[in-house]
PDB file of C-alpha atoms and ligand atoms in Angstrom:
ATOM      1  CA  MET A   1     -20.471  -7.839   8.252  1.00 60.00           C
ATOM      2  CA  ILE A   2     -18.296  -6.802  11.309  1.00 60.00           C
ATOM      3  CA  ARG A   3     -14.610  -7.263  10.446  1.00 68.00           C
ATOM      4  CA  VAL A   4     -12.601  -8.347  13.414  1.00 75.00           C
ATOM      5  CA  PRO A   5      -9.076  -7.037  12.987  1.00 80.00           C
ATOM      6  CA  PRO A   6      -6.072  -9.744  13.341  1.00 87.00           C
ATOM      7  CA  PRO A   7      -4.742 -10.046  16.968  1.00 92.00           C
ATOM      8  CA  MET A   8      -1.753  -7.746  17.764  1.00 96.00           C
ATOM      9  CA  THR A   9       1.074  -9.038  19.583  1.00 97.00           C
ATOM     10  CA  LEU A  10       2.470  -6.795  22.520  1.00 96.00           C
ATOM     11  CA  ASP A  11       5.599  -5.993  20.627  1.00 98.00           C
ATOM     12  CA  GLU A  12       3.482  -4.821  17.860  1.00 97.00           C
ATOM     13  CA  ALA A  13       1.165  -2.929  20.152  1.00 97.00           C
ATOM     14  CA  ILE A  14       4.219  -1.331  21.970  1.00 98.00           C
ATOM     15  CA  ALA A  15       5.933  -0.461  18.934  1.00 97.00           C
ATOM     16  CA  GLY A  16       3.110   0.729  16.893  1.00 97.00           C
ATOM     17  CA  ARG A  17       1.186   2.985  19.447  1.00 98.00           C
ATOM     18  CA  SER A  18       1.131   6.697  18.762  1.00 98.00           C
ATOM     19  CA  SER A  19      -0.994   9.788  19.832  1.00 98.00           C
ATOM     20  CA  VAL A  20      -3.786  10.364  17.760  1.00 97.00           C
ATOM     21  CA  ARG A  21      -5.224  13.790  17.373  1.00 96.00           C
ATOM     22  CA  GLU A  22      -7.758  13.158  14.663  1.00 96.00           C
ATOM     23  CA  TYR A  23     -10.971  11.395  15.343  1.00 97.00           C
ATOM     24  CA  THR A  24     -14.276  10.572  13.611  1.00 95.00           C
ATOM     25  CA  GLY A  25     -16.205  11.663  16.603  1.00 84.00           C
ATOM     26  CA  GLN A  26     -17.750   8.136  16.860  1.00 90.00           C
ATOM     27  CA  ARG A  27     -18.444   7.203  20.858  1.00 91.00           C
ATOM     28  CA  LEU A  28     -17.207   4.155  22.146  1.00 96.00           C
ATOM     29  CA  ASP A  29     -19.630   1.548  23.220  1.00 97.00           C
ATOM     30  CA  ASP A  30     -19.757   0.085  26.863  1.00 98.00           C
ATOM     31  CA  ALA A  31     -18.464  -3.211  25.728  1.00 98.00           C
ATOM     32  CA  ALA A  32     -15.394  -1.494  24.432  1.00 98.00           C
ATOM     33  CA  ILE A  33     -15.020   0.854  27.473  1.00 98.00           C
ATOM     34  CA  ALA A  34     -15.262  -2.195  29.658  1.00 98.00           C
ATOM     35  CA  MET A  35     -12.490  -4.099  27.759  1.00 98.00           C
ATOM     36  CA  LEU A  36     -10.270  -0.839  28.118  1.00 98.00           C
ATOM     37  CA  LEU A  37     -10.828  -0.495  31.882  1.00 98.00           C
ATOM     38  CA  ASP A  38     -10.239  -4.238  32.414  1.00 98.00           C
ATOM     39  CA  ALA A  39      -6.862  -4.183  30.824  1.00 98.00           C
ATOM     40  CA  ALA A  40      -6.367  -0.820  32.785  1.00 98.00           C
ATOM     41  CA  VAL A  41      -6.857  -2.435  36.352  1.00 98.00           C
ATOM     42  CA  ARG A  42      -4.481  -5.258  35.353  1.00 98.00           C
ATOM     43  CA  ALA A  43      -1.580  -2.701  35.826  1.00 98.00           C
ATOM     44  CA  PRO A  44       0.858  -3.010  38.866  1.00 98.00           C
ATOM     45  CA  THR A  45      -0.582  -1.089  41.926  1.00 98.00           C
ATOM     46  CA  ALA A  46       1.418  -0.186  45.037  1.00 98.00           C
ATOM     47  CA  MET A  47       0.404  -1.973  48.193  1.00 97.00           C
ATOM     48  CA  HIS A  48      -2.433  -3.670  46.201  1.00 97.00           C
ATOM     49  CA  ALA A  49      -4.384  -0.504  46.801  1.00 97.00           C
ATOM     50  CA  GLU A  50      -5.942  -0.358  43.329  1.00 97.00           C
ATOM     51  CA  SER A  51      -7.345   3.050  44.240  1.00 93.00           C
ATOM     52  CA  TRP A  52      -7.758   4.049  40.630  1.00 97.00           C
ATOM     53  CA  ARG A  53     -11.267   5.073  39.814  1.00 98.00           C
ATOM     54  CA  PHE A  54     -12.449   6.139  36.328  1.00 98.00           C
ATOM     55  CA  VAL A  55     -14.865   8.649  34.837  1.00 98.00           C
ATOM     56  CA  VAL A  56     -16.292   8.296  31.412  1.00 98.00           C
ATOM     57  CA  VAL A  57     -17.300  11.663  29.790  1.00 98.00           C
ATOM     58  CA  GLN A  58     -18.964  11.115  26.313  1.00 98.00           C
ATOM     59  CA  ASP A  59     -21.748  14.147  26.279  1.00 97.00           C
ATOM     60  CA  GLU A  60     -20.649  16.259  23.464  1.00 96.00           C
ATOM     61  CA  ALA A  61     -21.647  19.364  25.196  1.00 97.00           C
ATOM     62  CA  ARG A  62     -19.776  18.567  28.459  1.00 98.00           C
ATOM     63  CA  LEU A  63     -16.704  17.761  26.541  1.00 98.00           C
ATOM     64  CA  ALA A  64     -16.791  21.091  24.694  1.00 97.00           C
ATOM     65  CA  ARG A  65     -17.462  22.922  28.141  1.00 97.00           C
ATOM     66  CA  LEU A  66     -14.478  21.149  29.646  1.00 98.00           C
ATOM     67  CA  SER A  67     -12.318  21.903  26.588  1.00 97.00           C
ATOM     68  CA  ASP A  68     -13.310  25.781  26.882  1.00 96.00           C
ATOM     69  CA  ARG A  69     -12.600  25.710  30.783  1.00 96.00           C
ATOM     70  CA  ALA A  70      -9.402  24.014  30.407  1.00 95.00           C
ATOM     71  CA  LYS A  71      -8.155  26.655  27.602  1.00 94.00           C
ATOM     72  CA  LEU A  72      -8.815  29.436  30.033  1.00 92.00           C
ATOM     73  CA  LEU A  73      -6.570  27.862  32.559  1.00 91.00           C
ATOM     74  CA  LEU A  74      -3.700  26.706  30.325  1.00 84.00           C
ATOM     75  CA  ASP A  75      -0.410  28.268  31.189  1.00 72.00           C
ATOM     76  CA  ASP A  76       2.191  28.415  28.599  1.00 67.00           C
ATOM     77  CA  ARG A  77       3.674  25.160  29.343  1.00 66.00           C
ATOM     78  CA  ALA A  78       0.525  23.332  29.002  1.00 66.00           C
ATOM     79  CA  ARG A  79      -0.184  25.280  25.538  1.00 69.00           C
ATOM     80  CA  ARG A  80       3.143  23.828  24.135  1.00 69.00           C
ATOM     81  CA  LEU A  81       1.722  20.346  24.535  1.00 68.00           C
ATOM     82  CA  HIS A  82      -0.807  21.166  21.770  1.00 66.00           C
ATOM     83  CA  GLU A  83       1.571  22.778  19.446  1.00 71.00           C
ATOM     84  CA  ARG A  84       2.876  20.873  16.272  1.00 68.00           C
ATOM     85  CA  PRO A  85       5.923  22.401  14.898  1.00 68.00           C
ATOM     86  CA  GLY A  86       5.048  23.578  11.284  1.00 68.00           C
ATOM     87  CA  ARG A  87       1.637  22.815  11.842  1.00 69.00           C
ATOM     88  CA  ARG A  88      -0.081  24.572  14.752  1.00 69.00           C
ATOM     89  CA  GLY A  89       1.110  27.459  17.236  1.00 68.00           C
ATOM     90  CA  PRO A  90      -0.150  29.089  20.170  1.00 68.00           C
ATOM     91  CA  GLU A  91      -2.934  30.941  18.095  1.00 73.00           C
ATOM     92  CA  VAL A  92      -4.878  27.798  18.147  1.00 77.00           C
ATOM     93  CA  PHE A  93      -6.250  28.548  21.472  1.00 75.00           C
ATOM     94  CA  SER A  94      -7.916  31.694  20.422  1.00 77.00           C
ATOM     95  CA  LYS A  95      -9.941  29.534  18.126  1.00 84.00           C
ATOM     96  CA  PRO A  96     -13.372  28.934  19.596  1.00 85.00           C
ATOM     97  CA  ASP A  97     -13.866  25.589  17.654  1.00 91.00           C
ATOM     98  CA  PHE A  98     -10.548  24.099  18.717  1.00 94.00           C
ATOM     99  CA  SER A  99     -11.033  21.306  21.293  1.00 96.00           C
ATOM    100  CA  ILE A 100      -8.357  20.181  23.379  1.00 96.00           C
ATOM    101  CA  PHE A 101      -9.797  16.813  23.113  1.00 97.00           C
ATOM    102  CA  TYR A 102      -9.581  16.880  19.409  1.00 96.00           C
ATOM    103  CA  ASN A 103     -13.206  16.126  18.893  1.00 94.00           C
ATOM    104  CA  ALA A 104     -12.730  12.507  20.185  1.00 97.00           C
ATOM    105  CA  GLY A 105     -16.203  10.984  21.075  1.00 96.00           C
ATOM    106  CA  THR A 106     -14.843   9.761  24.624  1.00 98.00           C
ATOM    107  CA  LEU A 107     -12.799  10.927  27.624  1.00 98.00           C
ATOM    108  CA  LEU A 108     -11.516   8.767  30.072  1.00 98.00           C
ATOM    109  CA  VAL A 109     -10.364  10.010  33.437  1.00 99.00           C
ATOM    110  CA  ILE A 110      -8.421   7.908  35.627  1.00 99.00           C
ATOM    111  CA  CYS A 111      -8.479   9.374  39.176  1.00 98.00           C
ATOM    112  CA  ALA A 112      -6.318   8.532  42.160  1.00 98.00           C
ATOM    113  CA  ASP A 113      -6.856   8.576  45.877  1.00 97.00           C
ATOM    114  CA  ALA A 114      -5.231  11.884  46.881  1.00 96.00           C
ATOM    115  CA  GLY A 115      -4.053  10.287  50.009  1.00 96.00           C
ATOM    116  CA  ASN A 116      -2.317   7.405  48.494  1.00 97.00           C
ATOM    117  CA  PRO A 117       1.559   8.371  47.934  1.00 97.00           C
ATOM    118  CA  PHE A 118       1.540   5.959  44.862  1.00 98.00           C
ATOM    119  CA  GLY A 119      -1.799   6.768  43.860  1.00 98.00           C
ATOM    120  CA  ALA A 120      -0.775   8.641  40.900  1.00 98.00           C
ATOM    121  CA  ALA A 121       1.932   6.149  39.812  1.00 98.00           C
ATOM    122  CA  ASP A 122      -0.842   3.296  39.893  1.00 98.00           C
ATOM    123  CA  CYS A 123      -2.890   5.689  37.331  1.00 98.00           C
ATOM    124  CA  TRP A 124      -0.183   6.127  34.909  1.00 98.00           C
ATOM    125  CA  LEU A 125       0.663   2.508  34.851  1.00 98.00           C
ATOM    126  CA  ALA A 126      -3.025   1.817  34.174  1.00 98.00           C
ATOM    127  CA  ALA A 127      -3.094   4.474  31.657  1.00 99.00           C
ATOM    128  CA  GLU A 128      -0.406   2.784  29.602  1.00 98.00           C
ATOM    129  CA  ASN A 129      -2.144  -0.630  29.874  1.00 98.00           C
ATOM    130  CA  LEU A 130      -5.462   1.031  28.782  1.00 98.00           C
ATOM    131  CA  MET A 131      -3.586   2.963  25.654  1.00 98.00           C
ATOM    132  CA  LEU A 132      -2.002  -0.479  24.709  1.00 98.00           C
ATOM    133  CA  LYS A 133      -5.240  -2.142  24.613  1.00 98.00           C
ATOM    134  CA  ALA A 134      -6.951   0.557  22.786  1.00 98.00           C
ATOM    135  CA  HIS A 135      -4.161   0.239  20.075  1.00 98.00           C
ATOM    136  CA  ALA A 136      -4.702  -3.304  19.772  1.00 97.00           C
ATOM    137  CA  MET A 137      -8.490  -2.754  19.443  1.00 97.00           C
ATOM    138  CA  ARG A 138      -7.529  -0.193  16.639  1.00 97.00           C
ATOM    139  CA  LEU A 139      -8.736   2.543  18.785  1.00 98.00           C
ATOM    140  CA  GLY A 140      -6.750   5.883  18.954  1.00 98.00           C
ATOM    141  CA  THR A 141      -5.542   7.560  22.157  1.00 98.00           C
ATOM    142  CA  CYS A 142      -3.927  10.522  23.583  1.00 98.00           C
ATOM    143  CA  VAL A 143      -3.250  11.645  27.055  1.00 98.00           C
ATOM    144  CA  ILE A 144      -4.385  15.213  27.439  1.00 97.00           C
ATOM    145  CA  GLY A 145      -2.465  16.542  30.286  1.00 96.00           C
ATOM    146  CA  SER A 146      -3.535  20.065  29.610  1.00 94.00           C
ATOM    147  CA  ALA A 147      -7.040  18.836  31.009  1.00 97.00           C
ATOM    148  CA  VAL A 148      -5.955  18.125  34.483  1.00 97.00           C
ATOM    149  CA  SER A 149      -5.920  21.709  35.904  1.00 96.00           C
ATOM    150  CA  ALA A 150      -9.770  22.021  34.883  1.00 97.00           C
ATOM    151  CA  LEU A 151     -10.516  18.471  35.769  1.00 98.00           C
ATOM    152  CA  ASN A 152      -9.365  19.392  39.489  1.00 98.00           C
ATOM    153  CA  GLU A 153     -11.551  22.472  39.780  1.00 97.00           C
ATOM    154  CA  PRO A 154     -14.113  21.851  42.803  1.00 97.00           C
ATOM    155  CA  ASP A 155     -17.019  22.617  40.574  1.00 98.00           C
ATOM    156  CA  ILE A 156     -15.892  20.222  37.837  1.00 98.00           C
ATOM    157  CA  LYS A 157     -14.974  17.501  40.063  1.00 98.00           C
ATOM    158  CA  ALA A 158     -18.513  17.743  41.726  1.00 98.00           C
ATOM    159  CA  GLU A 159     -20.271  17.776  37.968  1.00 98.00           C
ATOM    160  CA  LEU A 160     -18.033  14.514  37.049  1.00 98.00           C
ATOM    161  CA  GLY A 161     -18.621  12.764  40.392  1.00 98.00           C
ATOM    162  CA  ILE A 162     -15.088  12.727  41.452  1.00 98.00           C
ATOM    163  CA  PRO A 163     -15.191  12.631  45.415  1.00 98.00           C
ATOM    164  CA  ALA A 164     -12.831  15.377  47.185  1.00 97.00           C
ATOM    165  CA  SER A 165     -10.768  12.402  48.250  1.00 96.00           C
ATOM    166  CA  HIS A 166      -9.756  11.667  44.705  1.00 97.00           C
ATOM    167  CA  ALA A 167      -7.968  13.802  42.168  1.00 98.00           C
ATOM    168  CA  ALA A 168      -7.782  13.449  38.275  1.00 98.00           C
ATOM    169  CA  VAL A 169      -4.585  12.324  37.418  1.00 98.00           C
ATOM    170  CA  ALA A 170      -4.758  11.034  33.706  1.00 98.00           C
ATOM    171  CA  PRO A 171      -7.150  12.061  31.030  1.00 98.00           C
ATOM    172  CA  ILE A 172      -7.233  10.114  28.137  1.00 98.00           C
ATOM    173  CA  ILE A 173      -9.249  10.569  24.966  1.00 98.00           C
ATOM    174  CA  VAL A 174     -10.266   7.539  22.916  1.00 98.00           C
ATOM    175  CA  GLY A 175     -11.927   7.153  19.385  1.00 98.00           C
ATOM    176  CA  THR A 176     -11.803   5.836  16.147  1.00 97.00           C
ATOM    177  CA  PRO A 177      -8.929   7.537  14.363  1.00 97.00           C
ATOM    178  CA  VAL A 178      -9.458   9.110  11.047  1.00 97.00           C
ATOM    179  CA  HIS A 179      -6.216   7.595   9.660  1.00 94.00           C
ATOM    180  CA  GLU A 180      -3.559   5.210  10.638  1.00 90.00           C
ATOM    181  CA  GLY A 181      -1.079   6.852  12.866  1.00 89.00           C
ATOM    182  CA  SER A 182       2.788   6.441  12.696  1.00 94.00           C
ATOM    183  CA  PRO A 183       5.072   5.953  15.499  1.00 97.00           C
ATOM    184  CA  THR A 184       7.139   9.033  16.577  1.00 96.00           C
ATOM    185  CA  ALA A 185      10.958   8.691  16.892  1.00 97.00           C
ATOM    186  CA  ARG A 186      12.626   8.062  20.056  1.00 97.00           C
ATOM    187  CA  ARG A 187      16.252   8.489  21.036  1.00 98.00           C
ATOM    188  CA  ASP A 188      18.075   5.413  21.967  1.00 98.00           C
ATOM    189  CA  PRO A 189      17.785   4.769  25.825  1.00 97.00           C
ATOM    190  CA  GLU A 190      20.646   6.354  27.777  1.00 98.00           C
ATOM    191  CA  VAL A 191      22.304   4.025  30.274  1.00 98.00           C
ATOM    192  CA  LEU A 192      23.842   6.101  32.834  1.00 98.00           C
ATOM    193  CA  ALA A 193      25.986   3.235  34.353  1.00 98.00           C
ATOM    194  CA  ARG A 194      26.604  -0.305  34.468  1.00 98.00           C
ATOM    195  CA  ARG A 195      28.224  -1.323  37.764  1.00 97.00           C
TER     196      ARG A 195
HETATM  197  C1  FMN B   1       1.956  13.488  31.009  1.00 79.21           C
HETATM  198  C2  FMN B   1       1.512  13.624  29.332  1.00 79.21           C
HETATM  199  C3  FMN B   1       0.468  14.654  29.145  1.00 79.21           C
HETATM  200  C4  FMN B   1       0.277  14.929  27.837  1.00 79.21           C
HETATM  201  N1  FMN B   1      -0.588  16.039  27.371  1.00 79.21           N
HETATM  202  C5  FMN B   1      -0.981  16.180  25.993  1.00 79.21           C
HETATM  203  C6  FMN B   1      -1.903  16.938  25.750  1.00 79.21           C
HETATM  204  O1  FMN B   1      -2.233  17.953  26.541  1.00 79.21           O
HETATM  205  N2  FMN B   1      -2.120  17.239  24.417  1.00 79.21           N
HETATM  206  C7  FMN B   1      -1.509  16.594  23.427  1.00 79.21           C
HETATM  207  O2  FMN B   1      -1.900  16.778  22.318  1.00 79.21           O
HETATM  208  N3  FMN B   1      -0.733  15.573  23.759  1.00 79.21           N
HETATM  209  C8  FMN B   1      -0.485  15.261  25.246  1.00 79.21           C
HETATM  210  N4  FMN B   1       0.259  14.328  25.384  1.00 79.21           N
HETATM  211  C9  FMN B   1       0.826  13.610  24.091  1.00 79.21           C
HETATM  212  C10 FMN B   1       2.216  13.676  23.988  1.00 79.21           C
HETATM  213  O3  FMN B   1       2.802  14.806  23.085  1.00 79.21           O
HETATM  214  C11 FMN B   1       2.869  12.555  23.196  1.00 79.21           C
HETATM  215  O4  FMN B   1       2.850  11.428  24.047  1.00 79.21           O
HETATM  216  C12 FMN B   1       4.441  12.658  22.636  1.00 79.21           C
HETATM  217  O5  FMN B   1       4.478  13.880  21.943  1.00 79.21           O
HETATM  218  C13 FMN B   1       4.910  11.379  22.048  1.00 79.21           C
HETATM  219  O6  FMN B   1       4.150  11.035  20.911  1.00 79.21           O
HETATM  220  P1  FMN B   1       3.382   9.575  20.777  1.00 79.21           P
HETATM  221  O7  FMN B   1       2.492   9.593  21.968  1.00 79.21           O
HETATM  222  O8  FMN B   1       2.650   9.729  19.562  1.00 79.21           O
HETATM  223  O9  FMN B   1       4.533   8.617  20.874  1.00 79.21           O
HETATM  224  C14 FMN B   1       0.755  13.969  26.532  1.00 79.21           C
HETATM  225  C15 FMN B   1       1.648  13.063  27.184  1.00 79.21           C
HETATM  226  C16 FMN B   1       1.782  12.836  28.406  1.00 79.21           C
HETATM  227  C17 FMN B   1       2.494  11.353  28.588  1.00 79.21           C
END
């Protein structure tokens, strides 16, 4: 019997989402992907351009190749995105079996029209909608910024069907989390001025 999780309020989704870095490897089905993309395109979009485009990558071997390519291109700053103080250091990148996609079964790449000055902004707004929706569906997500350089290499764009007019902006892994995540802390909002 399929167990349908109880609905989550918007406040619960915002407060409860956290980046997930351990996945069962299970792939999302087409219905789940459609729900996520439908949520993504409800985001605000400058000049109503809706220039976002999506690439779905689920082929295991392709994800592994993309990860290897991205690892080669990572600079020190990007490497730090993968470090976890006390848990994982820079040595992780020399491990051939370390995937920057954390073995998630699905990578969704949100691409922007490179000629639209607000294209990237639209993509990030769509990304947050997608991640909150995924959390409400009890799926895990994580932005993988360190994949961006590799995803924008001309041969990889061609392989993934990203036209020259578009750029990969927001790579997001999605999958079934191994365990329930817990939200990370935030500083209180800093209000610079009230005038
Ligand atoms: C633009 C951007 C790029 C990111 N790139 C990575 C990444 O390459 N690898 C990774 O593990 N997490 C990445 N993250 C996730 C952040 O590390 C995470 O959002 C942050 O630590 C806050 O934790 P939380 O998402 O659990 O609240 C990225 C987040 C953003 C917004």
